XYZ file of C-alpha atoms in Angstrom:
556
model
C 22.765 -15.272 -19.853
C 20.010 -15.247 -17.239
C 21.093 -14.550 -13.670
C 19.025 -14.159 -10.513
C 19.406 -11.525 -7.796
C 17.384 -11.318 -4.600
C 16.372 -8.301 -2.574
C 13.319 -7.656 -0.400
C 9.993 -7.645 -2.217
C 7.842 -4.816 -0.858
C 5.079 -4.310 -3.437
C 3.265 -7.121 -5.262
C 3.280 -7.645 -9.011
C 5.607 -8.419 -11.898
C 7.470 -5.893 -14.047
C 9.516 -6.765 -17.140
C 11.399 -4.039 -18.971
C 14.648 -2.223 -19.640
C 16.647 -0.645 -16.844
C 16.745 3.142 -16.496
C 18.794 4.740 -13.736
C 17.831 7.596 -11.466
C 19.596 10.871 -12.197
C 22.922 11.377 -10.460
C 23.087 13.154 -7.134
C 23.842 16.853 -6.874
C 27.583 17.520 -6.905
C 29.180 18.865 -3.757
C 29.444 22.675 -4.137
C 32.932 24.191 -3.971
C 34.197 25.520 -0.623
C 34.351 29.099 -1.883
C 34.744 31.976 0.581
C 32.680 35.156 0.305
C 33.343 38.669 1.555
C 31.599 39.792 4.750
C 29.420 42.274 2.878
C 27.981 39.445 0.751
C 26.710 37.427 3.724
C 23.302 39.089 3.949
C 22.634 38.553 0.252
C 23.692 34.890 0.454
C 21.508 34.333 3.509
C 18.601 35.752 1.526
C 19.363 33.393 -1.371
C 19.413 30.434 0.997
C 16.108 31.434 2.579
C 14.446 31.868 -0.820
C 15.687 28.454 -1.990
C 14.423 26.785 1.177
C 10.982 28.367 0.827
C 10.805 27.431 -2.868
C 11.705 23.791 -2.178
C 9.203 23.573 0.689
C 6.480 25.015 -1.553
C 7.374 22.530 -4.311
C 7.175 19.589 -1.919
C 3.778 20.723 -0.659
C 2.543 21.151 -4.246
C 3.751 17.647 -5.122
C 1.951 16.333 -2.063
C -1.287 18.039 -3.061
C -1.045 16.407 -6.494
C -0.312 12.970 -5.077
C -2.811 13.011 -2.178
C -3.221 10.246 0.386
C -0.226 8.818 2.239
C 2.207 10.597 -0.092
C 0.797 13.985 0.823
C 1.480 13.423 4.510
C 5.037 12.261 3.856
C 5.840 15.224 1.590
C 4.340 17.741 3.979
C 6.588 16.336 6.708
C 9.534 16.673 4.319
C 8.618 20.319 3.662
C 8.716 20.907 7.413
C 12.179 19.378 7.446
C 13.314 21.884 4.796
C 12.073 24.760 6.964
C 13.465 23.466 10.250
C 14.470 26.628 12.165
C 17.523 25.034 13.791
C 18.870 23.872 10.425
C 18.221 27.284 8.904
C 19.967 29.010 11.817
C 23.001 26.759 11.226
C 22.985 27.655 7.518
C 22.945 31.367 8.349
C 25.792 30.979 10.864
C 27.949 29.261 8.261
C 27.225 31.952 5.697
C 28.052 34.657 8.267
C 31.587 33.266 8.590
C 32.247 33.093 4.845
C 30.382 30.192 3.211
C 28.315 30.624 0.069
C 24.607 29.879 0.358
C 24.945 26.496 -1.353
C 27.972 25.489 0.704
C 26.298 26.605 3.915
C 23.265 24.475 3.126
C 25.400 21.472 2.145
C 27.525 21.604 5.316
C 24.620 22.276 7.680
C 22.697 19.282 6.362
C 25.856 17.142 6.501
C 26.303 18.071 10.149
C 22.720 17.117 10.979
C 23.080 13.875 9.037
C 26.202 13.006 11.053
C 24.307 13.771 14.249
C 21.699 11.176 13.338
C 24.369 8.594 12.552
C 26.144 9.229 15.843
C 22.859 8.764 17.678
C 22.774 5.191 16.416
C 20.647 5.959 13.369
C 17.393 5.690 15.293
C 16.187 8.475 13.002
C 17.739 6.825 9.957
C 14.335 6.527 8.384
C 14.569 10.244 7.656
C 18.114 10.279 6.264
C 17.030 9.605 2.668
C 14.412 12.333 3.038
C 17.021 14.691 4.499
C 19.431 14.045 1.609
C 16.672 14.707 -0.891
C 15.772 18.048 0.712
C 19.440 19.061 0.693
C 19.844 18.091 -2.957
C 16.796 20.076 -3.974
C 17.928 23.214 -2.158
C 21.518 22.983 -3.439
C 20.356 22.308 -7.006
C 18.136 25.394 -6.906
C 20.996 27.533 -5.596
C 23.415 26.195 -8.229
C 20.844 26.624 -10.990
C 21.155 23.013 -12.169
C 18.356 20.497 -12.891
C 17.174 18.489 -9.935
C 18.189 14.829 -10.268
C 15.154 12.622 -10.480
C 13.146 10.158 -12.516
C 14.610 9.885 -16.035
C 12.743 11.124 -19.106
C 11.594 8.280 -21.317
C 8.891 7.722 -23.913
C 8.961 3.958 -23.310
C 8.053 2.086 -20.102
C 11.028 1.010 -17.982
C 12.194 -0.437 -14.672
C 13.686 2.283 -12.478
C 16.945 1.584 -10.606
C 18.107 3.872 -7.787
C 20.258 3.909 -4.683
C 17.133 4.963 -2.852
C 13.990 6.841 -3.820
C 12.955 9.996 -2.036
C 9.237 10.349 -1.270
C 8.992 13.329 -3.661
C 10.055 11.063 -6.536
C 8.052 8.011 -5.508
C 4.833 9.945 -4.923
C 4.550 11.170 -8.511
C 5.759 8.092 -10.375
C 3.657 7.431 -13.455
C 2.723 3.704 -13.333
C 2.178 3.822 -17.102
C 5.900 4.534 -17.592
C 7.575 3.167 -14.448
C 6.765 -0.538 -14.584
C 8.514 -1.185 -11.290
C 11.512 -0.066 -9.296
C 14.522 -1.561 -7.562
C 16.646 0.189 -4.918
C 19.951 -0.671 -3.295
C 18.874 0.657 0.094
C 15.647 0.947 2.053
C 13.535 -1.598 3.854
C 10.031 -3.045 3.794
C 8.672 -0.251 5.977
C 10.512 2.697 4.378
C 8.527 5.594 2.952
C 9.271 4.468 -0.599
C 8.015 0.933 0.077
C 4.791 2.203 1.617
C 4.174 4.596 -1.280
C 4.983 1.888 -3.857
C 2.257 -0.290 -2.359
C -0.162 2.629 -2.429
C 0.603 3.176 -6.141
C 0.419 -0.514 -6.972
C 3.912 -0.459 -8.515
C 5.992 -3.679 -8.141
C 9.067 -2.890 -6.070
C 12.149 -4.557 -4.599
C 14.436 -2.843 -2.064
C 17.683 -3.638 -0.222
C 19.356 -5.157 -3.299
C 23.122 -4.494 -3.048
C 24.715 -3.871 -6.428
C 21.479 -2.875 -8.153
C 23.213 0.268 -9.387
C 25.689 -1.867 -11.371
C 22.973 -3.081 -13.747
C 23.763 -1.501 -17.113
C 21.371 0.996 -18.665
C 19.083 -0.801 -21.101
C 19.508 -4.241 -19.512
C 16.249 -6.201 -19.535
C 15.147 -7.340 -16.084
C 12.101 -9.117 -14.712
C 11.102 -7.937 -11.235
C 8.934 -9.996 -8.888
C 7.741 -7.607 -6.196
C 6.324 -10.461 -4.126
C 9.405 -12.682 -3.811
C 12.074 -9.971 -4.185
C 13.663 -11.817 -7.116
C 15.253 -9.964 -10.033
C 15.940 -11.976 -13.190
C 18.600 -10.296 -15.331
C 18.248 -10.912 -19.086
C 15.453 -13.436 -18.479
C 14.988 -16.192 -21.001
C 11.873 -16.321 -23.159
C 10.662 -19.213 -20.998
C 11.138 -17.260 -17.759
C 9.361 -14.208 -19.182
C 6.457 -16.347 -20.349
C 6.300 -18.062 -16.965
C 6.201 -14.753 -15.051
C 3.703 -13.163 -17.429
C 1.450 -16.212 -17.140
C 1.653 -16.111 -13.338
C 0.888 -12.377 -13.352
C -2.133 -12.930 -15.625
C -3.416 -15.730 -13.402
C -2.990 -13.541 -10.352
C -4.862 -10.688 -12.021
C -7.719 -13.022 -12.943
C -7.908 -14.310 -9.367
C -8.018 -10.754 -8.046
C -10.845 -9.840 -10.401
C -12.843 -12.880 -9.334
C -12.327 -12.199 -5.644
C -14.818 -9.957 -3.860
C -16.802 -9.655 -0.654
C -15.667 -10.104 2.954
C -12.410 -11.889 3.695
C -12.713 -15.574 4.539
C -10.877 -18.874 4.272
C -12.159 -21.515 1.860
C -14.071 -23.247 4.663
C -15.870 -20.066 5.667
C -13.752 -18.834 8.595
C -14.285 -15.063 8.472
C -11.183 -12.860 8.280
C -12.111 -9.163 8.308
C -9.824 -7.315 5.875
C -9.348 -3.711 6.927
C -7.397 -0.771 5.519
C -4.559 1.307 6.921
C -5.264 4.993 6.244
C -3.479 8.227 7.030
C -6.442 10.550 6.578
C -9.525 11.300 4.460
C -7.431 11.265 1.258
C -6.789 7.522 1.628
C -10.446 6.585 2.033
C -11.536 6.310 -1.655
C -8.878 3.685 -2.437
C -9.838 1.705 0.666
C -13.523 1.711 -0.272
C -12.724 0.743 -3.874
C -10.581 -2.191 -2.666
C -13.510 -3.519 -0.639
C -12.071 -2.804 2.807
C -14.471 -3.899 5.541
C -13.408 -0.978 7.684
C -10.241 0.683 8.940
C -7.799 -1.250 11.089
C -5.320 1.588 11.507
C -6.261 5.242 11.180
C -2.999 7.117 11.669
C -3.894 10.529 13.074
C -0.402 12.040 12.834
C -1.215 13.762 9.513
C -3.237 16.421 11.367
C -0.509 17.138 13.876
C 2.334 17.238 11.339
C 0.692 20.181 9.568
C 2.086 22.401 12.315
C 4.752 21.031 14.633
C 4.456 24.091 16.908
C 0.958 23.442 18.239
C -1.751 20.800 18.308
C -4.683 21.188 15.886
C -7.903 22.570 17.326
C -10.671 20.258 18.476
C -12.871 21.520 15.625
C -10.272 20.684 12.986
C -9.824 17.212 14.430
C -13.583 16.540 14.551
C -13.970 17.387 10.849
C -11.085 15.141 9.753
C -12.133 12.182 11.892
C -15.779 12.393 10.828
C -14.793 12.330 7.130
C -13.213 8.902 7.666
C -15.912 7.543 9.990
C -18.690 8.455 7.535
C -17.071 6.371 4.794
C -17.640 3.106 6.694
C -21.254 2.992 7.935
C -21.766 -0.090 10.099
C -18.052 -0.828 9.629
C -15.232 -0.996 12.144
C -12.841 1.962 12.354
C -9.814 1.619 14.627
C -8.157 4.944 15.401
C -4.630 5.178 16.757
C -4.187 8.249 18.905
C -1.215 10.458 18.159
C 2.037 8.504 17.849
C 4.673 11.221 18.145
C 8.384 10.977 18.888
C 11.335 9.155 17.290
C 10.985 9.800 13.528
C 7.862 11.961 14.031
C 8.988 14.703 16.450
C 6.627 17.558 17.326
C 7.985 20.709 18.920
C 5.070 21.087 21.358
C 5.182 17.461 22.486
C 8.555 15.812 21.937
C 11.701 16.421 24.047
C 14.384 18.035 21.881
C 17.405 16.630 23.702
C 16.698 12.898 23.945
C 19.879 10.867 23.307
C 17.871 7.896 22.025
C 14.413 9.000 20.815
C 13.135 5.594 19.683
C 13.666 4.301 23.233
C 12.517 7.458 24.956
C 9.344 9.481 25.369
C 7.254 8.572 22.346
C 3.734 7.369 21.607
C 1.522 6.985 24.689
C 4.347 8.167 26.934
C 4.281 11.593 25.254
C 0.498 11.810 25.554
C 0.483 10.898 29.237
C 3.032 13.680 29.782
C 0.659 16.051 27.948
C -2.833 14.970 29.086
C -4.467 18.057 27.545
C -3.394 16.910 24.035
C -4.757 13.407 24.652
C -7.993 14.733 26.200
C -8.640 17.019 23.220
C -8.089 14.198 20.734
C -10.342 11.767 22.595
C -13.073 14.417 22.932
C -12.820 15.180 19.205
C -13.177 11.487 18.373
C -16.215 11.219 20.608
C -17.901 14.192 18.906
C -16.956 12.952 15.427
C -18.699 9.623 16.032
C -21.918 11.101 17.430
C -24.961 10.042 15.423
C -23.010 7.658 13.181
C -23.611 3.887 13.076
C -19.886 3.209 12.819
C -18.146 0.854 15.284
C -15.423 3.116 16.681
C -12.396 1.645 18.432
C -9.498 3.699 19.785
C -6.036 2.367 20.597
C -2.844 3.640 22.161
C 0.608 3.254 20.576
C 3.689 1.970 22.383
C 1.943 0.329 25.344
C 4.551 -1.361 27.522
C 2.551 -2.843 30.407
C -0.751 -2.984 32.279
C -0.139 0.411 33.906
C 0.091 2.028 30.472
C -3.092 0.272 29.339
C -4.966 1.361 32.471
C -3.839 4.984 32.104
C -5.114 5.056 28.521
C -8.443 3.377 29.344
C -8.969 5.794 32.237
C -8.307 8.765 29.927
C -10.850 7.418 27.412
C -13.498 7.045 30.095
C -12.799 10.507 31.527
C -13.294 11.981 28.044
C -16.699 10.274 27.810
C -15.628 8.255 24.761
C -18.218 5.661 23.731
C -15.903 3.205 22.000
C -13.778 0.131 22.556
C -10.357 0.898 24.011
C -7.339 -1.068 22.821
C -3.567 -1.316 22.960
C -0.978 -1.710 20.251
C 1.563 -4.482 20.691
C 4.805 -2.945 19.422
C 7.095 -3.676 22.368
C 8.064 -7.271 23.248
C 6.965 -6.735 26.861
C 3.405 -6.125 25.638
C 3.360 -9.445 23.798
C 4.877 -11.308 26.734
C 2.334 -9.814 29.157
C -0.587 -9.489 26.754
C -3.083 -11.191 29.060
C -2.294 -8.708 31.818
C -2.797 -5.776 29.432
C -6.108 -7.242 28.226
C -7.517 -6.919 31.737
C -7.576 -3.161 31.101
C -8.481 -2.936 27.397
C -10.814 -4.715 24.987
C -8.556 -5.562 22.064
C -4.966 -5.777 20.837
C -3.498 -4.659 17.513
C -0.040 -5.831 16.496
C 2.186 -3.212 14.885
C 4.641 -5.663 13.361
C 6.970 -2.961 11.990
C 7.917 -1.564 15.390
C 7.590 -4.947 17.085
C 10.293 -6.300 14.764
C 12.441 -3.214 15.323
C 12.401 -3.600 19.094
C 12.626 -7.392 19.087
C 15.766 -7.506 16.940
C 17.335 -4.115 17.808
C 17.161 -3.374 14.060
C 16.071 0.064 12.882
C 13.130 -0.388 10.552
C 14.549 1.999 7.929
C 18.136 0.732 7.715
C 18.683 -1.507 4.689
C 21.768 -3.144 6.215
C 19.605 -4.864 8.831
C 16.563 -5.511 6.625
C 16.809 -9.299 7.116
C 15.954 -8.709 10.790
C 13.000 -6.582 9.762
C 11.553 -9.473 7.778
C 8.147 -10.238 9.368
C 8.717 -13.937 8.631
C 11.309 -14.105 11.414
C 10.210 -17.015 13.657
C 10.853 -15.015 16.833
C 8.412 -12.373 15.639
C 5.843 -15.054 14.798
C 6.258 -16.392 18.349
C 5.333 -12.971 19.764
C 2.318 -12.754 17.459
C 1.201 -16.180 18.652
C 1.600 -15.199 22.316
C -0.571 -12.130 21.795
C -3.247 -14.003 19.856
C -3.371 -16.811 22.419
C -3.770 -14.294 25.254
C -6.604 -12.537 23.426
C -8.377 -15.839 22.767
C -8.066 -16.792 26.437
C -9.670 -13.487 27.435
C -12.378 -13.731 24.769
C -11.088 -10.604 23.009
C -9.795 -9.743 19.547
C -6.210 -9.457 18.283
C -5.557 -7.934 14.870
C -2.457 -7.116 12.852
C -2.082 -3.642 11.376
C 1.629 -3.714 10.501
C 2.992 -4.276 7.010
C 3.137 -8.045 7.657
C -0.583 -8.238 6.896
C 0.013 -7.098 3.291
C 1.931 -10.310 2.407
C -0.753 -12.769 1.160
C 1.161 -15.896 2.189
C 2.053 -14.445 5.581
C -1.587 -13.390 6.015
C -2.502 -17.099 5.930
C 0.129 -17.818 8.590
C -1.103 -14.953 10.776
C -4.611 -16.383 10.635
C -3.171 -19.758 11.593
C -1.530 -18.121 14.613
C -4.938 -16.974 15.832
C -5.053 -13.385 14.584
C -8.680 -12.248 14.212
C -8.368 -9.442 11.603
C -5.840 -8.069 9.134
C -5.264 -4.434 8.182
C -3.062 -3.248 5.305
C -2.607 -0.700 2.536
C -5.634 -0.677 0.233
C -3.670 -1.989 -2.775
C -2.868 -5.242 -0.919
C -6.442 -6.139 0.065
C -7.406 -7.923 -3.196
C -4.216 -10.028 -3.108
C -4.783 -11.086 0.495
C -8.499 -11.761 -0.040
C -7.833 -13.997 -3.061
C -5.085 -15.950 -1.293
C -6.997 -16.581 1.940
C -9.955 -17.898 -0.078
C -7.769 -20.735 -1.416
C -7.040 -22.381 1.939
C -8.876 -23.774 4.954
C -8.258 -22.557 8.489
C -6.664 -25.933 9.303
C -4.190 -25.490 6.441
C -3.326 -22.008 7.741
C -2.772 -23.426 11.224
C -0.423 -26.132 9.889
C 1.487 -23.527 7.863
C 1.822 -21.366 10.986
C 3.238 -24.282 12.991
C 5.736 -25.073 10.230
C 6.863 -21.436 10.028
C 7.398 -21.186 13.799
C 9.453 -24.394 13.764
C 11.954 -22.859 11.298
C 15.205 -21.156 12.247
C 15.193 -18.254 9.787
C 12.782 -16.027 7.916
C 13.546 -17.681 4.594
C 13.105 -21.183 6.032
C 9.804 -20.108 7.610
C 8.521 -18.739 4.297
C 9.495 -21.920 2.418
C 8.023 -24.181 5.104
C 4.680 -22.377 5.040
C 4.592 -22.429 1.253
C 5.248 -26.184 1.192
C 2.412 -26.853 3.621
C -0.053 -24.692 1.702
C 0.950 -26.177 -1.651
C 0.467 -29.702 -0.276
C 4.110 -30.748 -0.699
């Protein structure tokens, strides 16, 4: 009998197939005591396992490339964290085996994150995966992971670690469903990059029996269990129609009445550029520069290394617009040379622009490198600061850009409610705004962006979030300046129409989403988008806002 479940759709497309479950987690190793003379040998075993796992993660990242490579390299750094390793060695010195020492040390760190209010909860799934890999190697058992299958299937898991998501074979894994996670988790971002339909935050997904046929709609978040022949035909027909529309859609983004909507790509480095170019991106709306700095958390990359990486991206978009976000460190992206180690609440502490203003040499080097990278190129370079709170922040960043001799537009990200509320004041110091809807939702609703239990508050359709977008766009229009969206909200085709109706002037997203958004925008006029935006803001919940906008656009 057909039943319907609903999670959070995070990657467009339809998948219909049999359920296969992720391998079970590594068993807890026994609390066995060792003799004192065995401690040195066990410490050596632990160190070897850590190095082997880190090397494996880096190798997986090299194979995957793009966004996945950056995530896996950060995970490898987590495996080699000196404080964690020192804790492992201390536990072994007082009698633990290597595997037990690793298990307990990671458990202690995990508890520390939870006690801190889970502001680093976005890394908990990654932390568990690193632990499991190290313990499995020490125990000599197979690493749990994606199941072996000769036939395509829908993957079900509690959560997916980046190492598993990055190397999924889309020919075999038709789509995936997880019990945990959120729309901005690593797995969701990588699923979009792979073009694999995905639904997250679906409680009870693990109870679906092996071999059960399910139909997954990665756009709506609906899961149809044992779908009828009619439902399967309906979904397959809709998927075919969508594919045909995508194929027919090309060129610059625009509404049906010719209102231009530049569609830009979010990239993490040169490895993401080919997919963006292939998708027809009109430029880059968010160039995350953290990938360079995460290679070595002990020191900032040299100016020469930065120039080479930046130029590789700028050269790919001649005459195009490339918006670079300067280093956004802190919270879930700590760097030893930049980030305070003892902050009780990192997400609300010294992160983003605050870190850079505390370390002006790091900011100056990055801005100088960007200036040199753009020399002689026809690209339209724009540089923006993360986590701008007020006009003073915006002025400090603009002053730093001018002092570095940067010939570019200077902008500010709107990720803190205060920036949206005082956007016009901020725009007296900078030339554009870019809305980071992921963090803006997190700070608006006090809901960690990686915690599945509060995913409903991370839904970018929340009317309160739309109100803040509207405030920012209205302020930009009043000042004659631009206001784009570079958060994951822009990757939702229906929401993209609403954002345009709110006055947003450009949209930036993962490359895989660009064709979907382009095709959808081309179906509606600007006036229709504006009416849909008004209907969404008048709603009282995210779901009501989504339905209201859909009704307006469908003419109901």
